[in-house]
Amino acid sequence: MEEKKWSELWLKYTEKEKRGNDKLIQGVYLKGFDASDAVVKSALEEWTAGLKGMYGMEPAMEENPNAGVLSLIRKADGRIRKEGYELLEQDGCLQLLAGDEKGLLYGVFHLLRLISMEKDLRGISLLCNPDNPLRMLNHWDNMDGSIERGYSGNSFFFEQDRVIVDGRTRDYARLAASVGINGVVINNVNVKQAATYLITDRYFAEMKAMAEIFAEYGIKLYLSLNYAATMELGGLDSADPLDPGVIAWWEKKMKEVFERIPNLGGFLVKADSEGRPGPFTYGRTQADGANMLADIVKPYGGIIIWRCFVYNCTQDWRDYKTDRARAGYDNFIKMDGDYHDNVILQIKNGPMDFQIREPISPLLGGLKKTNQMLEVQVAQEYTGHQIDVCYLIPMFKEILDFKTYCGGDLDTVADVISGRTMGNANAGIAAVCNTGNDFCWTGSELAAANFYGFGRLAFRTSLSAEEILEEWIRMSVSNEAEVVETIEKIMLPSRETYEKYTSPLGIGWMVTPHVHYGCSVDGYEYSRWGTYHRADHLGIGVDRSDKGTGYALQYYEPNASMYNKMESCPEELLLFFHHVPYTYVLKSNKTLIQHIYDSHFEGVEEVEEMIRLWESLQGKVDTGVYENVRRRFGMQLSNAKEWRDQVNSYFYRKSGIADERGRVIY
Ligand code: GCV
């Protein structure tokens, strides 16, 4: 067999301690499921491959659910819901009760996870229903093989305008399904060049083949759509959503597309944003655009996921009332309730753009009558390019736990996007994915924890960042306690470490324009109207209170008042909401400027400590993994020092206030 050019990540299936589990799984009994169903087949194949690799066993199909046999049984009873499952073991009988085929597949992956982590299956009793109906990965892959904000090689979906469907497609689907992903958008939201043709005869055969592989793992294929396809493909002179000619073109096109690509879930649309066309061009609303497409795909069971990343990147902010952070809310809140049932608004976690720390977008829960999805970024665009270690799951937990006060008891972001708040089924969570075609899929071996963790969290938002990390380490790297603990020490605080040596207290940016890695204090690509951070010789920060841009008032009370006042604003977001004097005293009793100095020194020291920890693992983890991470740590340390020196010297020169501790500031 040809050797794979990619890692198996957490599906390695190497030999494991049995701990008596083998006695429970000598055979497999199937009831209520059709063994020839594609998803059931995948589940059985995975079970077989997993047991062969981890226990050297080849369990046969059995006629009876005897003790010592794993029973896979269909059971949908209100408790076990669609895509859900229950695992039970009593008196030597291990049962996986599943609500449907996907539940069966997820249950099998759960058992394999436990086996891989060398856990005891005896006495197991757990019910797992997915928290979010839609659990999606968004790839920003271009048809030429490049990936927008990709840090792991090239695309494994596209190469030189060709679609790739091969063994890696299947392994990708296995990895995604193993953590509960049920929808994947394969192409960049910036639909340019050949990607417009994904909905044409040129690519239908490949789309169908890919959709079929995904379907075998319970995943629906989605495509990013070029809103102006009527013009770029159809030769019309308009993309006006109310134009009958435009509507007729889309009707014909969608009929063809859904006939040719079975298992297509629908489309993701970026309109009126960063140069992309959209309904605003024609004086129409975002709802006009989304609803037009949604009505057309509805007969095929399709959905339209419409992004809320709509802002005017050329706006002049010198009047101090204009604020990019306001844009999402201002553009979408007015039409709350106007969106049709099969439209979902996809909202980035923060009002700006995936910074290391931002407040939660006030649109999440701000919209009370509209389907919503949360969009987070697993690709480390602003969080270290998969060079710097940054375990993102603690940040995603914070976002999900945020209380929006949108009314009632079910008002956290997790409630809103799961559909619990409004009782809607078209809801969920999506992540901009961090994969590419390099051997370990994610550039840094450690960055795979974010891919893994996102899926696990999307399925069960109650899992902690610690639990998820432990699972990932044990399955991907080692079950040795020392290795597990050391990697936890490196990764659990890594988001705070990154924050410490980059931009302080929620101010964000200060990164090299366009590249978004490395320090450039005044660097912001849209900075023709002045610096983003508004630093002068007295202070720094953007006044987003009622006296400034008014952004703070987009939240429900008491969040609005909390953010509006400097004294009650959470300090980690202080500079996002307020322009603060360098001499302002923080709760730590340090002045703002001293905090900036200290945190930047600390950030570098923490990276040095991470490196010491990692080096203690030499010889205890796979050499390839060790070297991959070690190389990146060298780059991370230079990056951290560069940030420390640039930021500290910039603010020393601006403020004229020396470091209390007399350290060298270059
Ligand atoms: C896909 C940011 C990124 C862009 C990205 C955009 C978006 O601006 O820098 O690369 O485009 O967000 O989310 O659409």
PDB file of N, CA, C and O in Angstrom, residues 201-258:
ATOM      1  N   ASP A 201     -20.916  23.001 -15.059  1.00  0.00           N
ATOM      2  CA  ASP A 201     -20.580  21.693 -15.596  1.00  0.00           C
ATOM      3  C   ASP A 201     -19.079  21.385 -15.500  1.00  0.00           C
ATOM      4  O   ASP A 201     -18.669  20.231 -15.403  1.00  0.00           O
ATOM      5  N   ARG A 202     -18.273  22.443 -15.495  1.00  0.00           N
ATOM      6  CA  ARG A 202     -16.822  22.231 -15.462  1.00  0.00           C
ATOM      7  C   ARG A 202     -16.399  21.394 -14.246  1.00  0.00           C
ATOM      8  O   ARG A 202     -15.465  20.631 -14.308  1.00  0.00           O
ATOM      9  N   TYR A 203     -17.116  21.569 -13.140  1.00  0.00           N
ATOM     10  CA  TYR A 203     -16.686  20.892 -11.907  1.00  0.00           C
ATOM     11  C   TYR A 203     -17.741  19.964 -11.282  1.00  0.00           C
ATOM     12  O   TYR A 203     -17.507  19.433 -10.208  1.00  0.00           O
ATOM     13  N   PHE A 204     -18.888  19.797 -11.911  1.00  0.00           N
ATOM     14  CA  PHE A 204     -19.946  19.013 -11.265  1.00  0.00           C
ATOM     15  C   PHE A 204     -19.502  17.602 -10.894  1.00  0.00           C
ATOM     16  O   PHE A 204     -19.824  17.101  -9.821  1.00  0.00           O
ATOM     17  N   ALA A 205     -18.758  16.951 -11.776  1.00  0.00           N
ATOM     18  CA  ALA A 205     -18.392  15.550 -11.501  1.00  0.00           C
ATOM     19  C   ALA A 205     -17.552  15.466 -10.226  1.00  0.00           C
ATOM     20  O   ALA A 205     -17.778  14.616  -9.352  1.00  0.00           O
ATOM     21  N   GLU A 206     -16.591  16.381 -10.095  1.00  0.00           N
ATOM     22  CA  GLU A 206     -15.730  16.354  -8.905  1.00  0.00           C
ATOM     23  C   GLU A 206     -16.503  16.747  -7.644  1.00  0.00           C
ATOM     24  O   GLU A 206     -16.287  16.183  -6.570  1.00  0.00           O
ATOM     25  N   MET A 207     -17.411  17.716  -7.816  1.00  0.00           N
ATOM     26  CA  MET A 207     -18.212  18.121  -6.643  1.00  0.00           C
ATOM     27  C   MET A 207     -19.066  16.948  -6.153  1.00  0.00           C
ATOM     28  O   MET A 207     -19.228  16.715  -4.966  1.00  0.00           O
ATOM     29  N   LYS A 208     -19.610  16.228  -7.118  1.00  0.00           N
ATOM     30  CA  LYS A 208     -20.452  15.077  -6.769  1.00  0.00           C
ATOM     31  C   LYS A 208     -19.604  14.032  -6.035  1.00  0.00           C
ATOM     32  O   LYS A 208     -20.003  13.521  -4.977  1.00  0.00           O
ATOM     33  N   ALA A 209     -18.416  13.764  -6.558  1.00  0.00           N
ATOM     34  CA  ALA A 209     -17.552  12.744  -5.934  1.00  0.00           C
ATOM     35  C   ALA A 209     -17.187  13.171  -4.509  1.00  0.00           C
ATOM     36  O   ALA A 209     -17.213  12.365  -3.570  1.00  0.00           O
ATOM     37  N   MET A 210     -16.866  14.442  -4.350  1.00  0.00           N
ATOM     38  CA  MET A 210     -16.481  14.906  -3.014  1.00  0.00           C
ATOM     39  C   MET A 210     -17.685  14.855  -2.065  1.00  0.00           C
ATOM     40  O   MET A 210     -17.572  14.407  -0.926  1.00  0.00           O
ATOM     41  N   ALA A 211     -18.839  15.301  -2.567  1.00  0.00           N
ATOM     42  CA  ALA A 211     -20.046  15.298  -1.730  1.00  0.00           C
ATOM     43  C   ALA A 211     -20.385  13.880  -1.283  1.00  0.00           C
ATOM     44  O   ALA A 211     -20.831  13.654  -0.157  1.00  0.00           O
ATOM     45  N   GLU A 212     -20.126  12.915  -2.156  1.00  0.00           N
ATOM     46  CA  GLU A 212     -20.442  11.526  -1.794  1.00  0.00           C
ATOM     47  C   GLU A 212     -19.508  11.005  -0.705  1.00  0.00           C
ATOM     48  O   GLU A 212     -19.941  10.319   0.218  1.00  0.00           O
ATOM     49  N   ILE A 213     -18.238  11.341  -0.811  1.00  0.00           N
ATOM     50  CA  ILE A 213     -17.308  10.909   0.250  1.00  0.00           C
ATOM     51  C   ILE A 213     -17.710  11.557   1.576  1.00  0.00           C
ATOM     52  O   ILE A 213     -17.775  10.907   2.618  1.00  0.00           O
ATOM     53  N   PHE A 214     -17.989  12.847   1.525  1.00  0.00           N
ATOM     54  CA  PHE A 214     -18.405  13.534   2.757  1.00  0.00           C
ATOM     55  C   PHE A 214     -19.646  12.857   3.351  1.00  0.00           C
ATOM     56  O   PHE A 214     -19.737  12.648   4.561  1.00  0.00           O
ATOM     57  N   ALA A 215     -20.592  12.533   2.460  1.00  0.00           N
ATOM     58  CA  ALA A 215     -21.860  11.951   2.933  1.00  0.00           C
ATOM     59  C   ALA A 215     -21.625  10.644   3.678  1.00  0.00           C
ATOM     60  O   ALA A 215     -22.333  10.317   4.633  1.00  0.00           O
ATOM     61  N   GLU A 216     -20.613   9.908   3.269  1.00  0.00           N
ATOM     62  CA  GLU A 216     -20.325   8.639   3.955  1.00  0.00           C
ATOM     63  C   GLU A 216     -19.921   8.872   5.408  1.00  0.00           C
ATOM     64  O   GLU A 216     -19.943   7.965   6.225  1.00  0.00           O
ATOM     65  N   TYR A 217     -19.533  10.099   5.712  1.00  0.00           N
ATOM     66  CA  TYR A 217     -19.137  10.429   7.089  1.00  0.00           C
ATOM     67  C   TYR A 217     -20.100  11.441   7.718  1.00  0.00           C
ATOM     68  O   TYR A 217     -19.758  12.138   8.669  1.00  0.00           O
ATOM     69  N   GLY A 218     -21.312  11.499   7.172  1.00  0.00           N
ATOM     70  CA  GLY A 218     -22.350  12.341   7.771  1.00  0.00           C
ATOM     71  C   GLY A 218     -22.115  13.830   7.581  1.00  0.00           C
ATOM     72  O   GLY A 218     -22.638  14.658   8.334  1.00  0.00           O
ATOM     73  N   ILE A 219     -21.318  14.172   6.590  1.00  0.00           N
ATOM     74  CA  ILE A 219     -20.974  15.587   6.378  1.00  0.00           C
ATOM     75  C   ILE A 219     -21.634  16.087   5.100  1.00  0.00           C
ATOM     76  O   ILE A 219     -21.585  15.417   4.066  1.00  0.00           O
ATOM     77  N   LYS A 220     -22.233  17.271   5.170  1.00  0.00           N
ATOM     78  CA  LYS A 220     -22.783  17.870   3.952  1.00  0.00           C
ATOM     79  C   LYS A 220     -21.760  18.822   3.358  1.00  0.00           C
ATOM     80  O   LYS A 220     -21.074  19.545   4.083  1.00  0.00           O
ATOM     81  N   LEU A 221     -21.707  18.810   2.049  1.00  0.00           N
ATOM     82  CA  LEU A 221     -20.830  19.744   1.344  1.00  0.00           C
ATOM     83  C   LEU A 221     -21.576  21.073   1.153  1.00  0.00           C
ATOM     84  O   LEU A 221     -22.765  21.085   0.801  1.00  0.00           O
ATOM     85  N   TYR A 222     -20.890  22.169   1.396  1.00  0.00           N
ATOM     86  CA  TYR A 222     -21.412  23.512   1.114  1.00  0.00           C
ATOM     87  C   TYR A 222     -20.394  24.237   0.238  1.00  0.00           C
ATOM     88  O   TYR A 222     -19.197  23.920   0.285  1.00  0.00           O
ATOM     89  N   LEU A 223     -20.874  25.206  -0.502  1.00  0.00           N
ATOM     90  CA  LEU A 223     -19.950  26.004  -1.318  1.00  0.00           C
ATOM     91  C   LEU A 223     -20.120  27.480  -1.002  1.00  0.00           C
ATOM     92  O   LEU A 223     -21.235  27.935  -0.692  1.00  0.00           O
ATOM     93  N   SER A 224     -19.025  28.218  -1.094  1.00  0.00           N
ATOM     94  CA  SER A 224     -19.137  29.675  -1.044  1.00  0.00           C
ATOM     95  C   SER A 224     -19.596  30.131  -2.420  1.00  0.00           C
ATOM     96  O   SER A 224     -19.142  29.617  -3.448  1.00  0.00           O
ATOM     97  N   LEU A 225     -20.482  31.093  -2.416  1.00  0.00           N
ATOM     98  CA  LEU A 225     -21.117  31.509  -3.662  1.00  0.00           C
ATOM     99  C   LEU A 225     -20.667  32.916  -4.038  1.00  0.00           C
ATOM    100  O   LEU A 225     -20.559  33.785  -3.173  1.00  0.00           O
ATOM    101  N   ASN A 226     -20.439  33.115  -5.305  1.00  0.00           N
ATOM    102  CA  ASN A 226     -20.152  34.462  -5.800  1.00  0.00           C
ATOM    103  C   ASN A 226     -21.488  35.167  -6.016  1.00  0.00           C
ATOM    104  O   ASN A 226     -22.264  34.793  -6.896  1.00  0.00           O
ATOM    105  N   TYR A 227     -21.731  36.186  -5.208  1.00  0.00           N
ATOM    106  CA  TYR A 227     -23.037  36.859  -5.292  1.00  0.00           C
ATOM    107  C   TYR A 227     -23.287  37.427  -6.694  1.00  0.00           C
ATOM    108  O   TYR A 227     -24.425  37.537  -7.132  1.00  0.00           O
ATOM    109  N   ALA A 228     -22.206  37.778  -7.377  1.00  0.00           N
ATOM    110  CA  ALA A 228     -22.369  38.395  -8.697  1.00  0.00           C
ATOM    111  C   ALA A 228     -22.285  37.374  -9.835  1.00  0.00           C
ATOM    112  O   ALA A 228     -21.988  37.725 -10.975  1.00  0.00           O
ATOM    113  N   ALA A 229     -22.585  36.118  -9.525  1.00  0.00           N
ATOM    114  CA  ALA A 229     -22.472  35.076 -10.563  1.00  0.00           C
ATOM    115  C   ALA A 229     -23.403  35.356 -11.749  1.00  0.00           C
ATOM    116  O   ALA A 229     -23.104  34.956 -12.882  1.00  0.00           O
ATOM    117  N   THR A 230     -24.505  36.034 -11.507  1.00  0.00           N
ATOM    118  CA  THR A 230     -25.405  36.360 -12.637  1.00  0.00           C
ATOM    119  C   THR A 230     -24.653  37.144 -13.700  1.00  0.00           C
ATOM    120  O   THR A 230     -24.914  36.990 -14.889  1.00  0.00           O
ATOM    121  N   MET A 231     -23.704  37.982 -13.221  1.00  0.00           N
ATOM    122  CA  MET A 231     -22.939  38.787 -14.172  1.00  0.00           C
ATOM    123  C   MET A 231     -21.702  38.036 -14.661  1.00  0.00           C
ATOM    124  O   MET A 231     -21.420  37.987 -15.845  1.00  0.00           O
ATOM    125  N   GLU A 232     -21.004  37.426 -13.698  1.00  0.00           N
ATOM    126  CA  GLU A 232     -19.724  36.810 -14.069  1.00  0.00           C
ATOM    127  C   GLU A 232     -19.878  35.483 -14.800  1.00  0.00           C
ATOM    128  O   GLU A 232     -19.042  35.101 -15.599  1.00  0.00           O
ATOM    129  N   LEU A 233     -20.981  34.789 -14.527  1.00  0.00           N
ATOM    130  CA  LEU A 233     -21.228  33.516 -15.225  1.00  0.00           C
ATOM    131  C   LEU A 233     -22.359  33.657 -16.238  1.00  0.00           C
ATOM    132  O   LEU A 233     -22.311  33.092 -17.312  1.00  0.00           O
ATOM    133  N   GLY A 234     -23.376  34.402 -15.785  1.00  0.00           N
ATOM    134  CA  GLY A 234     -24.620  34.406 -16.560  1.00  0.00           C
ATOM    135  C   GLY A 234     -24.648  35.437 -17.666  1.00  0.00           C
ATOM    136  O   GLY A 234     -25.561  35.424 -18.503  1.00  0.00           O
ATOM    137  N   GLY A 235     -23.706  36.367 -17.648  1.00  0.00           N
ATOM    138  CA  GLY A 235     -23.675  37.394 -18.689  1.00  0.00           C
ATOM    139  C   GLY A 235     -24.763  38.447 -18.523  1.00  0.00           C
ATOM    140  O   GLY A 235     -24.996  39.256 -19.422  1.00  0.00           O
ATOM    141  N   LEU A 236     -25.453  38.479 -17.398  1.00  0.00           N
ATOM    142  CA  LEU A 236     -26.451  39.534 -17.182  1.00  0.00           C
ATOM    143  C   LEU A 236     -25.724  40.816 -16.784  1.00  0.00           C
ATOM    144  O   LEU A 236     -24.550  40.789 -16.423  1.00  0.00           O
ATOM    145  N   ASP A 237     -26.458  41.927 -16.809  1.00  0.00           N
ATOM    146  CA  ASP A 237     -25.765  43.155 -16.410  1.00  0.00           C
ATOM    147  C   ASP A 237     -26.127  43.571 -14.991  1.00  0.00           C
ATOM    148  O   ASP A 237     -25.917  44.704 -14.585  1.00  0.00           O
ATOM    149  N   SER A 238     -26.706  42.645 -14.216  1.00  0.00           N
ATOM    150  CA  SER A 238     -27.127  43.010 -12.867  1.00  0.00           C
ATOM    151  C   SER A 238     -27.050  41.808 -11.922  1.00  0.00           C
ATOM    152  O   SER A 238     -27.072  40.649 -12.348  1.00  0.00           O
ATOM    153  N   ALA A 239     -26.964  42.139 -10.624  1.00  0.00           N
ATOM    154  CA  ALA A 239     -27.092  41.110  -9.588  1.00  0.00           C
ATOM    155  C   ALA A 239     -28.137  41.606  -8.582  1.00  0.00           C
ATOM    156  O   ALA A 239     -28.147  41.187  -7.423  1.00  0.00           O
ATOM    157  N   ASP A 240     -29.006  42.490  -9.044  1.00  0.00           N
ATOM    158  CA  ASP A 240     -30.055  43.052  -8.185  1.00  0.00           C
ATOM    159  C   ASP A 240     -30.994  41.926  -7.735  1.00  0.00           C
ATOM    160  O   ASP A 240     -31.617  41.267  -8.568  1.00  0.00           O
ATOM    161  N   PRO A 241     -31.109  41.711  -6.417  1.00  0.00           N
ATOM    162  CA  PRO A 241     -31.902  40.553  -5.953  1.00  0.00           C
ATOM    163  C   PRO A 241     -33.393  40.659  -6.266  1.00  0.00           C
ATOM    164  O   PRO A 241     -34.097  39.648  -6.197  1.00  0.00           O
ATOM    165  N   LEU A 242     -33.863  41.855  -6.630  1.00  0.00           N
ATOM    166  CA  LEU A 242     -35.295  41.972  -6.944  1.00  0.00           C
ATOM    167  C   LEU A 242     -35.548  41.998  -8.453  1.00  0.00           C
ATOM    168  O   LEU A 242     -36.688  42.106  -8.892  1.00  0.00           O
ATOM    169  N   ASP A 243     -34.520  41.879  -9.215  1.00  0.00           N
ATOM    170  CA  ASP A 243     -34.658  41.905 -10.682  1.00  0.00           C
ATOM    171  C   ASP A 243     -35.170  40.535 -11.156  1.00  0.00           C
ATOM    172  O   ASP A 243     -34.526  39.505 -10.899  1.00  0.00           O
ATOM    173  N   PRO A 244     -36.296  40.499 -11.874  1.00  0.00           N
ATOM    174  CA  PRO A 244     -36.850  39.196 -12.306  1.00  0.00           C
ATOM    175  C   PRO A 244     -35.874  38.389 -13.153  1.00  0.00           C
ATOM    176  O   PRO A 244     -35.838  37.156 -13.070  1.00  0.00           O
ATOM    177  N   GLY A 245     -35.060  39.066 -13.939  1.00  0.00           N
ATOM    178  CA  GLY A 245     -34.082  38.356 -14.776  1.00  0.00           C
ATOM    179  C   GLY A 245     -33.035  37.652 -13.908  1.00  0.00           C
ATOM    180  O   GLY A 245     -32.638  36.515 -14.183  1.00  0.00           O
ATOM    181  N   VAL A 246     -32.626  38.341 -12.842  1.00  0.00           N
ATOM    182  CA  VAL A 246     -31.636  37.771 -11.920  1.00  0.00           C
ATOM    183  C   VAL A 246     -32.242  36.555 -11.217  1.00  0.00           C
ATOM    184  O   VAL A 246     -31.621  35.485 -11.119  1.00  0.00           O
ATOM    185  N   ILE A 247     -33.464  36.723 -10.766  1.00  0.00           N
ATOM    186  CA  ILE A 247     -34.136  35.622 -10.048  1.00  0.00           C
ATOM    187  C   ILE A 247     -34.276  34.403 -10.977  1.00  0.00           C
ATOM    188  O   ILE A 247     -33.973  33.270 -10.592  1.00  0.00           O
ATOM    189  N   ALA A 248     -34.693  34.665 -12.199  1.00  0.00           N
ATOM    190  CA  ALA A 248     -34.899  33.551 -13.146  1.00  0.00           C
ATOM    191  C   ALA A 248     -33.572  32.819 -13.399  1.00  0.00           C
ATOM    192  O   ALA A 248     -33.528  31.583 -13.477  1.00  0.00           O
ATOM    193  N   TRP A 249     -32.492  33.585 -13.486  1.00  0.00           N
ATOM    194  CA  TRP A 249     -31.185  32.947 -13.730  1.00  0.00           C
ATOM    195  C   TRP A 249     -30.799  32.035 -12.568  1.00  0.00           C
ATOM    196  O   TRP A 249     -30.394  30.890 -12.768  1.00  0.00           O
ATOM    197  N   TRP A 250     -31.002  32.537 -11.358  1.00  0.00           N
ATOM    198  CA  TRP A 250     -30.641  31.727 -10.189  1.00  0.00           C
ATOM    199  C   TRP A 250     -31.538  30.486 -10.086  1.00  0.00           C
ATOM    200  O   TRP A 250     -31.084  29.410  -9.694  1.00  0.00           O
ATOM    201  N   GLU A 251     -32.818  30.657 -10.455  1.00  0.00           N
ATOM    202  CA  GLU A 251     -33.728  29.493 -10.371  1.00  0.00           C
ATOM    203  C   GLU A 251     -33.229  28.358 -11.256  1.00  0.00           C
ATOM    204  O   GLU A 251     -33.162  27.198 -10.858  1.00  0.00           O
ATOM    205  N   LYS A 252     -32.870  28.716 -12.465  1.00  0.00           N
ATOM    206  CA  LYS A 252     -32.392  27.708 -13.415  1.00  0.00           C
ATOM    207  C   LYS A 252     -31.061  27.101 -12.909  1.00  0.00           C
ATOM    208  O   LYS A 252     -30.857  25.884 -12.927  1.00  0.00           O
ATOM    209  N   LYS A 253     -30.198  27.984 -12.435  1.00  0.00           N
ATOM    210  CA  LYS A 253     -28.870  27.534 -11.980  1.00  0.00           C
ATOM    211  C   LYS A 253     -28.985  26.579 -10.780  1.00  0.00           C
ATOM    212  O   LYS A 253     -28.387  25.510 -10.744  1.00  0.00           O
ATOM    213  N   MET A 254     -29.807  26.953  -9.808  1.00  0.00           N
ATOM    214  CA  MET A 254     -29.892  26.127  -8.597  1.00  0.00           C
ATOM    215  C   MET A 254     -30.533  24.772  -8.891  1.00  0.00           C
ATOM    216  O   MET A 254     -30.170  23.761  -8.295  1.00  0.00           O
ATOM    217  N   LYS A 255     -31.471  24.762  -9.814  1.00  0.00           N
ATOM    218  CA  LYS A 255     -32.085  23.479 -10.189  1.00  0.00           C
ATOM    219  C   LYS A 255     -30.983  22.542 -10.711  1.00  0.00           C
ATOM    220  O   LYS A 255     -30.848  21.395 -10.280  1.00  0.00           O
ATOM    221  N   GLU A 256     -30.184  23.093 -11.587  1.00  0.00           N
ATOM    222  CA  GLU A 256     -29.089  22.310 -12.179  1.00  0.00           C
ATOM    223  C   GLU A 256     -28.092  21.861 -11.085  1.00  0.00           C
ATOM    224  O   GLU A 256     -27.704  20.688 -11.010  1.00  0.00           O
ATOM    225  N   VAL A 257     -27.725  22.807 -10.209  1.00  0.00           N
ATOM    226  CA  VAL A 257     -26.703  22.521  -9.198  1.00  0.00           C
ATOM    227  C   VAL A 257     -27.167  21.415  -8.250  1.00  0.00           C
ATOM    228  O   VAL A 257     -26.442  20.450  -7.981  1.00  0.00           O
ATOM    229  N   PHE A 258     -28.386  21.531  -7.739  1.00  0.00           N
ATOM    230  CA  PHE A 258     -28.846  20.520  -6.773  1.00  0.00           C
ATOM    231  C   PHE A 258     -29.107  19.172  -7.445  1.00  0.00           C
ATOM    232  O   PHE A 258     -28.989  18.131  -6.806  1.00  0.00           O
TER     233      PHE A 258
END
